[in-house]
Tab-separated table of C-alpha atoms and ligand atoms in Angstrom:
chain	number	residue	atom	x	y	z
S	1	UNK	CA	0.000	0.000	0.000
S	2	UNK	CA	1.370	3.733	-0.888
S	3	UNK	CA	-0.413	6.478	1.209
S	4	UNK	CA	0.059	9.946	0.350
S	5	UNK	CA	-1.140	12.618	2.567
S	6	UNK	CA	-1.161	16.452	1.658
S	7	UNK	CA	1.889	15.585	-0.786
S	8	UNK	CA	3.205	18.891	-2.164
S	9	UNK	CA	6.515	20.129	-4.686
S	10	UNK	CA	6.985	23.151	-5.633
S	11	UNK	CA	9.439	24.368	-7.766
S	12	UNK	CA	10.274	27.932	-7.768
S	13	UNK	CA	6.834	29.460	-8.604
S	14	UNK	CA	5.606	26.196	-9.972
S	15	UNK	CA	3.142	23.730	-7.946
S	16	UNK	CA	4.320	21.180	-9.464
S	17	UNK	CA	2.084	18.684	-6.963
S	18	UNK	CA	-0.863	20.150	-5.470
S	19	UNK	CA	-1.888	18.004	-1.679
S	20	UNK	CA	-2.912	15.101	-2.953
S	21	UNK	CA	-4.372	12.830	-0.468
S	22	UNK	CA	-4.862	9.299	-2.119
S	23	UNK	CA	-3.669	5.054	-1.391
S	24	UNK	CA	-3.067	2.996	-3.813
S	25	UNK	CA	-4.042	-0.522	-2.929
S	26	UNK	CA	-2.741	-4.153	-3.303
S	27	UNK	CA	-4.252	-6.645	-5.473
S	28	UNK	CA	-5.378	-4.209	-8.144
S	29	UNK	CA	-4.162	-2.147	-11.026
S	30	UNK	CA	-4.249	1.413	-10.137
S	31	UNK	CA	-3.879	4.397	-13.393
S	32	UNK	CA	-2.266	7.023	-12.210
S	33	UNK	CA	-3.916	9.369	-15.495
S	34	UNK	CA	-3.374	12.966	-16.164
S	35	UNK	CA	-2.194	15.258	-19.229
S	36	UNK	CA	1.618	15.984	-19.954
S	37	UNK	CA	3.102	18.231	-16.764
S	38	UNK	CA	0.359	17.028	-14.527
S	39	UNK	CA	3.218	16.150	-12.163
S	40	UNK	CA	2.830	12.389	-12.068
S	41	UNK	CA	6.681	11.943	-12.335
S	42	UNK	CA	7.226	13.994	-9.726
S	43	UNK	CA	4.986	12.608	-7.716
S	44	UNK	CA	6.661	9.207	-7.889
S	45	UNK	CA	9.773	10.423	-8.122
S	46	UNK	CA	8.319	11.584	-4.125
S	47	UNK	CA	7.050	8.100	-3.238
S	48	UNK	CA	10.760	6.774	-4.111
S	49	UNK	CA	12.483	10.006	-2.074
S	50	UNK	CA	14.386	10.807	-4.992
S	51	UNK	CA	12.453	14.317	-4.362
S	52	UNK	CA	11.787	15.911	-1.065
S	53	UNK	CA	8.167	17.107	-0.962
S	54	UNK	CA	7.719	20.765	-0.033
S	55	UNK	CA	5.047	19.715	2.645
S	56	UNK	CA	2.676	16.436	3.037
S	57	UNK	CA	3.637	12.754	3.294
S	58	UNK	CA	3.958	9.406	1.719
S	59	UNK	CA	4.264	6.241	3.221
S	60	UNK	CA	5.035	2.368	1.616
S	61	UNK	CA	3.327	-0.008	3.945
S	62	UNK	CA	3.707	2.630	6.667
S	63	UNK	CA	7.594	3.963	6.768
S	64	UNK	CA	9.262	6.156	4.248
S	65	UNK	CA	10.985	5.251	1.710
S	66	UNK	CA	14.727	5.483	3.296
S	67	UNK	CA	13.449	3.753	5.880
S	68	UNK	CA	13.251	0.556	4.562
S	69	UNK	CA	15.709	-2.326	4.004
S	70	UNK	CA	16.548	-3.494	0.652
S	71	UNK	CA	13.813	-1.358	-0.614
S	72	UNK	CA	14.194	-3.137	-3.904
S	73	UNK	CA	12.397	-5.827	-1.973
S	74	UNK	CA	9.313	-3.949	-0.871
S	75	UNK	CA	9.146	-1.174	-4.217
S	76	UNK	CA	10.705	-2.074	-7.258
S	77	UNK	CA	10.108	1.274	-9.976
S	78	UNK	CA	10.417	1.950	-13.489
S	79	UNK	CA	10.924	5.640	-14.236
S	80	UNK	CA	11.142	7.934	-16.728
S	81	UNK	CA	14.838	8.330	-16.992
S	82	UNK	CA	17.343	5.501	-17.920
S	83	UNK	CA	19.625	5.014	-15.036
S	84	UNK	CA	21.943	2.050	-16.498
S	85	UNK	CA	25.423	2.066	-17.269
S	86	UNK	CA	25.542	1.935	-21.133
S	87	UNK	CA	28.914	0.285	-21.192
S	88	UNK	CA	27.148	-2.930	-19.425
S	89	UNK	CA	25.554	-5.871	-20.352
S	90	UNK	CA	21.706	-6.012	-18.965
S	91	UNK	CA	22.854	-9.230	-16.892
S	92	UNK	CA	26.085	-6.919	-15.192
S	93	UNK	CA	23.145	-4.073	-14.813
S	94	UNK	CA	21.194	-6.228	-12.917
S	95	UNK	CA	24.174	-8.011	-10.787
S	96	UNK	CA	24.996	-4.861	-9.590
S	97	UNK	CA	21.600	-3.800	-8.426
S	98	UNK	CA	20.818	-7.624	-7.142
S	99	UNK	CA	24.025	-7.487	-5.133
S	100	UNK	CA	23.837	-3.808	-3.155
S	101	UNK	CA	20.248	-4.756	-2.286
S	102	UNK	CA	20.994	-8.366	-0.794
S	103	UNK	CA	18.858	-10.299	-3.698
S	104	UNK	CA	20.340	-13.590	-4.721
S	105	UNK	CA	21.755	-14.012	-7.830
S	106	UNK	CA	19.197	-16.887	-9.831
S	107	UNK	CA	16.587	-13.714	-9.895
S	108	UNK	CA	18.773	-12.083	-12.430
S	109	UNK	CA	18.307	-14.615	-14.679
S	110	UNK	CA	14.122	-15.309	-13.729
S	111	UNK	CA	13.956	-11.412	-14.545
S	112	UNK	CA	15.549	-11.383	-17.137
S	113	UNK	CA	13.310	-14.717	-18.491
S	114	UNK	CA	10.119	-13.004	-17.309
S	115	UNK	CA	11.163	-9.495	-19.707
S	116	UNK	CA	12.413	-11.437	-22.600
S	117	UNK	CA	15.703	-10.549	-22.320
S	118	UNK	CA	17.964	-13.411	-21.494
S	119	UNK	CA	18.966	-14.169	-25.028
S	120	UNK	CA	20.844	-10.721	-25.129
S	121	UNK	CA	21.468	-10.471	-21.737
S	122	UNK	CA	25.377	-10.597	-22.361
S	123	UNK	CA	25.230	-7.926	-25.113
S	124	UNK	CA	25.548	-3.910	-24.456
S	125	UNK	CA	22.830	-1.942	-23.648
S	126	UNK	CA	24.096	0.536	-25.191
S	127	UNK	CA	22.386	-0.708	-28.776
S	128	UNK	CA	19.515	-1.441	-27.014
S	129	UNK	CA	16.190	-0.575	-28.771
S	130	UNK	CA	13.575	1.714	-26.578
S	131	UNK	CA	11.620	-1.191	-26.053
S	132	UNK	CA	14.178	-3.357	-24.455
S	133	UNK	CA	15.339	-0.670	-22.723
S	134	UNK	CA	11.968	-0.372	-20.882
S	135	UNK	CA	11.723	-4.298	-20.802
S	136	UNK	CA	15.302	-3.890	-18.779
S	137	UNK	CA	14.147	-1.321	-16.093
S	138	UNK	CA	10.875	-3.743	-15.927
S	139	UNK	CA	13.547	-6.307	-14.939
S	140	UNK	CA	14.727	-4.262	-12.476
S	141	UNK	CA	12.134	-3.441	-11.172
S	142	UNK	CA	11.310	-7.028	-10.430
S	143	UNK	CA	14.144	-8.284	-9.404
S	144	UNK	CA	13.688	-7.893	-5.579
S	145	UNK	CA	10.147	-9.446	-5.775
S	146	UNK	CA	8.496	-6.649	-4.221
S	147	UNK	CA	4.434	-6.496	-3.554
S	148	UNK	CA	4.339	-2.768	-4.386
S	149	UNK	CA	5.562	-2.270	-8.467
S	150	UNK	CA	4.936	1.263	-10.360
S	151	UNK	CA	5.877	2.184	-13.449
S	152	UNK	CA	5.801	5.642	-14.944
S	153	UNK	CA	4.361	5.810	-18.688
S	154	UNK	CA	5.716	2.304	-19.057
S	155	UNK	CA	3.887	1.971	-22.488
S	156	UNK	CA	5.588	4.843	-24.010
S	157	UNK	CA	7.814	4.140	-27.360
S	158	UNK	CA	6.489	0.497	-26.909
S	159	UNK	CA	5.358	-1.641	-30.504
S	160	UNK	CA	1.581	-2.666	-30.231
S	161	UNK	CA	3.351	-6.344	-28.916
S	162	UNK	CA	5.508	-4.591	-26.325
S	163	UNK	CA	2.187	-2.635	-25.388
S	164	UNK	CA	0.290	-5.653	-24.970
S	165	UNK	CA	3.196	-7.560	-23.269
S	166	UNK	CA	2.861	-4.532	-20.499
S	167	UNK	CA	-0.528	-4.836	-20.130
S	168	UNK	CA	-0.835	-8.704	-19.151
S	169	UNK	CA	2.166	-8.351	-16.948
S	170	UNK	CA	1.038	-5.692	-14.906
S	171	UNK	CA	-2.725	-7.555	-14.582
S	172	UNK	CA	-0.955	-10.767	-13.526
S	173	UNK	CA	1.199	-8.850	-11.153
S	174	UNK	CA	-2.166	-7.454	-9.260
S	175	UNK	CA	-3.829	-10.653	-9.594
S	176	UNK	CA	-0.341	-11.933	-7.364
S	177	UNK	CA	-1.797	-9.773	-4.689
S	178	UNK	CA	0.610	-6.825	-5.268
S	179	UNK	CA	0.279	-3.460	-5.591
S	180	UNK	CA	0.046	-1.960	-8.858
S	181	UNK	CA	0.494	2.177	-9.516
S	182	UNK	CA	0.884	3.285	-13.562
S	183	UNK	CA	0.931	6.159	-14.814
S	184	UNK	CA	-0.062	7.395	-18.285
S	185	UNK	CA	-1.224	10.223	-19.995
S	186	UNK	CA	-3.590	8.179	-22.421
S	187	UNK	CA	-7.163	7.414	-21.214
S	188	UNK	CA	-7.205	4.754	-23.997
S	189	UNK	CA	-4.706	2.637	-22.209
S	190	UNK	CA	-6.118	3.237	-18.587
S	191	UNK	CA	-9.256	1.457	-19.504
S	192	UNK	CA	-8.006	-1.300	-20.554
S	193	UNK	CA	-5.592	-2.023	-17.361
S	194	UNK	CA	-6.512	-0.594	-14.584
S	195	UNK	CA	-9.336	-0.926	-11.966
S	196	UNK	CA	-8.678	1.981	-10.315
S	197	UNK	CA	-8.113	5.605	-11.191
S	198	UNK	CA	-6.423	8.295	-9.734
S	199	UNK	CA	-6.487	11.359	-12.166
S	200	UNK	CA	-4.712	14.301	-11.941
S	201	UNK	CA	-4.439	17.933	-13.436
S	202	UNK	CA	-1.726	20.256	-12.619
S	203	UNK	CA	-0.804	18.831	-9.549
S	204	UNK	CA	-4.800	18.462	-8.018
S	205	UNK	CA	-6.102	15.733	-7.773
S	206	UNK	CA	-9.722	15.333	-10.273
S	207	UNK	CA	-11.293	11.616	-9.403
S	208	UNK	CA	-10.026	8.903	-7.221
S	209	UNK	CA	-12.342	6.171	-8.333
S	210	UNK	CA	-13.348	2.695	-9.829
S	211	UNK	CA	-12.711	2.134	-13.386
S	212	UNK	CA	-16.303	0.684	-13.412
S	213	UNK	CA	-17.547	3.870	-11.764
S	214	UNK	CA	-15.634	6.446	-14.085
S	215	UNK	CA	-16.920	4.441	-17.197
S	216	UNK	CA	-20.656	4.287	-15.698
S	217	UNK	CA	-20.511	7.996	-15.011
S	218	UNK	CA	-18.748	8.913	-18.233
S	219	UNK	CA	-19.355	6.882	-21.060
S	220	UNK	CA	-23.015	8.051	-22.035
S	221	UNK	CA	-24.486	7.296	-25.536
S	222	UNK	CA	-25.976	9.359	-27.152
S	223	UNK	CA	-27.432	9.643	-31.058
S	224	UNK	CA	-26.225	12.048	-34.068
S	225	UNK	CA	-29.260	13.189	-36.357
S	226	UNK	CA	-28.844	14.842	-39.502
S	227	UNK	CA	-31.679	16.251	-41.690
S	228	UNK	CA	-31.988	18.363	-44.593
S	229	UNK	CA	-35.488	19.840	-42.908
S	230	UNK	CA	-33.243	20.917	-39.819
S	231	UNK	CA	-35.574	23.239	-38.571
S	232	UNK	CA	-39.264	21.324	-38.998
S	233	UNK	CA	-37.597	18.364	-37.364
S	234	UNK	CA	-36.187	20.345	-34.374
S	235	UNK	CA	-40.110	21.753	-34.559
S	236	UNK	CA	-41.544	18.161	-34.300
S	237	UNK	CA	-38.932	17.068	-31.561
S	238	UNK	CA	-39.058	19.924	-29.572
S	239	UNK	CA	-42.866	19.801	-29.405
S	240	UNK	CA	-42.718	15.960	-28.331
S	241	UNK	CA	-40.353	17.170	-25.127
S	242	UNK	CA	-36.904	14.981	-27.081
S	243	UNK	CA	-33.835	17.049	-26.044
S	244	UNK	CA	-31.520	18.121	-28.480
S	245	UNK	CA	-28.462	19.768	-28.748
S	246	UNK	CA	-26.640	21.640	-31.558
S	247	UNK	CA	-23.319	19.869	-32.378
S	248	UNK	CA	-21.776	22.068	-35.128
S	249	UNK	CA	-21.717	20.717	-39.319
S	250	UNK	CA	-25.349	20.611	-39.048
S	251	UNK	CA	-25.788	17.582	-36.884
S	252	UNK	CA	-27.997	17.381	-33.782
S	253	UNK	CA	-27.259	14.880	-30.759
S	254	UNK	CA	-30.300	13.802	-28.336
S	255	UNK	CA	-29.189	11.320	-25.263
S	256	UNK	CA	-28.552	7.510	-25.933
S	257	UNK	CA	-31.932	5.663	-26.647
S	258	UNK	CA	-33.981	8.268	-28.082
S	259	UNK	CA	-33.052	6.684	-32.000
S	260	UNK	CA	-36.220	4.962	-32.248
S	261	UNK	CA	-38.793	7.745	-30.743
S	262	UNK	CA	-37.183	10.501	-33.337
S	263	UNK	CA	-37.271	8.146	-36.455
S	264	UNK	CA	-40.891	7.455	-35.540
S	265	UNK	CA	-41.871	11.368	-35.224
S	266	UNK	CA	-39.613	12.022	-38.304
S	267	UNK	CA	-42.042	9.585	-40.556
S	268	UNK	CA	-44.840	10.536	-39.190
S	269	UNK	CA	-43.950	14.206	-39.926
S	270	UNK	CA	-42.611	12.767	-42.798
S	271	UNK	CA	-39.291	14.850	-42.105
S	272	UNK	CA	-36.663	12.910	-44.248
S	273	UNK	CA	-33.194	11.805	-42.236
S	274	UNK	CA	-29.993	11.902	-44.178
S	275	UNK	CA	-28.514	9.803	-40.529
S	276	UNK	CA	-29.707	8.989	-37.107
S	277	UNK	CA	-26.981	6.443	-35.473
S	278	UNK	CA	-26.391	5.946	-32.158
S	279	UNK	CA	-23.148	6.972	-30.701
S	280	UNK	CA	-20.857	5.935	-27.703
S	281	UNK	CA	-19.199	8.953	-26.196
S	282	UNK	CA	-15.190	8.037	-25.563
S	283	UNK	CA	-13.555	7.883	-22.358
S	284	UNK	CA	-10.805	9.635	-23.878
S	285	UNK	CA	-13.547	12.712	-24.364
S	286	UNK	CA	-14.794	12.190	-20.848
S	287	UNK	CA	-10.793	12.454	-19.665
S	288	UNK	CA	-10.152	15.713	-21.722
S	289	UNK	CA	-13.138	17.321	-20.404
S	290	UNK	CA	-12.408	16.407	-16.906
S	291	UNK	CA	-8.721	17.571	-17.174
S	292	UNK	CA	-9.264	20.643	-19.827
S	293	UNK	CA	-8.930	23.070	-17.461
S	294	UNK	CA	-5.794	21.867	-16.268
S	295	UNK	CA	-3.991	21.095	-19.014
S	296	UNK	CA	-0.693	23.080	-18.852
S	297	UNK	CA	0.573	22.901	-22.793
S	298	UNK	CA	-2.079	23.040	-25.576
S	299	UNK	CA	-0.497	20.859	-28.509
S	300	UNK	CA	-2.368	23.622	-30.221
S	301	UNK	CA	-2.717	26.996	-29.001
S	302	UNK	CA	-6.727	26.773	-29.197
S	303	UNK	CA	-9.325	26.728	-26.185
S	304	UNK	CA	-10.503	23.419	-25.223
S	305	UNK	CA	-13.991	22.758	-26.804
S	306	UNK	CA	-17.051	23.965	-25.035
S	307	UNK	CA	-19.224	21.128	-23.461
S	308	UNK	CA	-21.966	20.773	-25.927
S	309	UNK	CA	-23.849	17.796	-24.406
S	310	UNK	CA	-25.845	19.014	-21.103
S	311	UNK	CA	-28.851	16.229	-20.860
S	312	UNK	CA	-26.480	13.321	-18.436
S	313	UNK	CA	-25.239	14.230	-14.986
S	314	UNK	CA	-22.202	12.476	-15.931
S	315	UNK	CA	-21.133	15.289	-18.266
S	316	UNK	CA	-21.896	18.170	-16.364
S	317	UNK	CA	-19.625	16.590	-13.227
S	318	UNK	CA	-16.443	17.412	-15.254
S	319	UNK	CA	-17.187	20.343	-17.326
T	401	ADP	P1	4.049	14.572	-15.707
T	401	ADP	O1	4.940	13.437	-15.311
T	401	ADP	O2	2.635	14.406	-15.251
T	401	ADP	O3	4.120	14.866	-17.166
T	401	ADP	P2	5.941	16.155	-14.177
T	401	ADP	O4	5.852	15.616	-12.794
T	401	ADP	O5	7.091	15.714	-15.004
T	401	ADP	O6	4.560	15.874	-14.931
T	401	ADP	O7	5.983	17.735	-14.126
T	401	ADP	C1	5.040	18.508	-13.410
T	401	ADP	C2	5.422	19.967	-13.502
T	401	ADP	O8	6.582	20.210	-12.759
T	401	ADP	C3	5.701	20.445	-14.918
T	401	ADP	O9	5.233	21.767	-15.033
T	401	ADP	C4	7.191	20.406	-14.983
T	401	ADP	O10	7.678	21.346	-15.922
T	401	ADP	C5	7.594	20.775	-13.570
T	401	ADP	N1	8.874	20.165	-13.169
T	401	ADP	C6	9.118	18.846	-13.077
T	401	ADP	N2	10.384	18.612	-12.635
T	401	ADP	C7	10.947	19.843	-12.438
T	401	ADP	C8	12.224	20.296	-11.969
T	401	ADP	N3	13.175	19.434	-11.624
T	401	ADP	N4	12.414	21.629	-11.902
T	401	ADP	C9	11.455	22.495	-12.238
T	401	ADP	N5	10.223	22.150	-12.666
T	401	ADP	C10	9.956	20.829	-12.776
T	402	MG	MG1	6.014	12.166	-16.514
């Protein structure tokens, strides 16, 4: 279990982390979401005490992090930046770590069997590909056999294989009983690991919640209408009380199983439809909205998009 308590960095005029009060809990997968500069790498770079937080607390199973021994055996991390010698072989890398944290020797080689690795384990990191790179600080991150494991943006520079590879590991490493914290800044891959969510947005904390809940709450359906008699139609629906909002290009979106009342009142009224298809709302869009406020860099310099949809509570929670 990690428990962090009022956690706070700031750098220079820069919250960088913003009290966030959360746990992260053994036996499930826990996302750790939030846009680019959120401050998710700082924030485990704080669980690890390779920062000092400028006020709050964290705690693995209770103590601090230099107050445990062979912390490789309670925490084993894979961060951002790529702390090997490039001059060694993956096998030396590992040695070296195995040996200053009192780990026998035979885990080297199950690591570096459970990553892949062990037919190159003799060669130079140094021409190691991205991917194997992250497959070696996956090694050593489980070489002590710890029960707490987090990776930051392990996924990232990954081939759809590598991606997938992640994935299972980190679900069969929850389903040990361990405890799981990954961060990401893509929605997409959140839903498909994690049971838990902790997102953030510069440095605050935005939802601490089930995956089941966030997709319940956020991924509403809805149904795009298009007509050439725009007007008569929004006439004929807006006398039979079916909601409908304006969604730009000419297209019209009423809430997720209204398709069949409006293609009934449209023959009736004989209004002709050029589309009426029901739509599922992404949890990517439900992430943006929740974190558009907070998002430090547009990749373009444009305003996030207004919220448009306004007939679900779920939308209106995070816009
Ligand atoms: P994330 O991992 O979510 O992308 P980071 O934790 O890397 O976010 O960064 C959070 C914020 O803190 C960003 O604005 C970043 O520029 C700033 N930051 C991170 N590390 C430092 C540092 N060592 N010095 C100054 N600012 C930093
Ligand atoms: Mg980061």
């Amino acid at each position: 279990m990690i428990e962090l308590e009022g956690l706070t960095k700031r750098y220079g005029e820069k919250l960088a982390v913003n009290n966030l009060t959360f746990a992260v809990r053994p036996g499930i997968v826990t996302g750790f979401l939030g846009p680019n500069g959120a401050g998710k790498s700082t924030t485990m770079r704080m669980i690890l005490g390779l920062d000092r937080p400028t006020a709050g607390d964290v705690r693995i199973d209770g103590k601090h992090y230099d107050r445990l021994r062979d912390p490789l055996t309670y925490i084993g991390a894979l961060l951002e930046a790529k702390a090997w010698h490039p001059g060694r072989s993956a096998y030396n890398h590992l040695l070296c770590l195995a040996q200053s944290n009192g780990i026998p020797r035979r885990r080297v080689d199950e690591v570096l069997e459970t990553v892949g690795l062990s037919a190159v384990a003799r060669k130079k990191t140094k021409g190691f590909s991205m991917g194997m790179g992250q497959r070696l600080g996956i090694a050593a991150a489980l070489l002590g056999d710890p029960r707490i494991l987090m990776f930051d943006e392990p996924v990232n520079g990954l081939d759809p294989e590598g991606i997938h590879w992640i994935r299972t590991l980190m679900k069969s490493l929850a389903a040990q009983g361990r405890t799981v914290f990954v961060s990401s800044h893509l929605m997409s891959e959140m839903a498909l690991t994690a049971d838990h969510l902790v997102v953030i947005g510069q440095g605050r904390l935005l939802a601490d919640t089930s995956m089941a809940d966030f997709i319940a709450r956020n991924s509403r359906s809805y149904v795009r209408v298009r007509s050439p008699e725009r007007e008569k139609l929004l006439d004929v629906l807006h006398r039979a009380g079916v909601t409908v909002v304006e969604a730009g290009g000419g297209v019209l979106e009423a809430g997720g199983g209204e398709a069949e009342r409006i293609g009934e009142l449209a023959a009736e009224n004989r209004i002709v439809l050029h589309e009426l298809s029901p739509q599922q709302a992404s949890l990517e869009e439900a992430f943006m909205r929740l974190t558009a406020e907070s998002v430090e860099y547009h990749a373009h310099a444009e305003a996030p998009p207004a919220p448009q949809r306004q007939w679900g509570e779920g939308w209106k929670k995070g816009s």
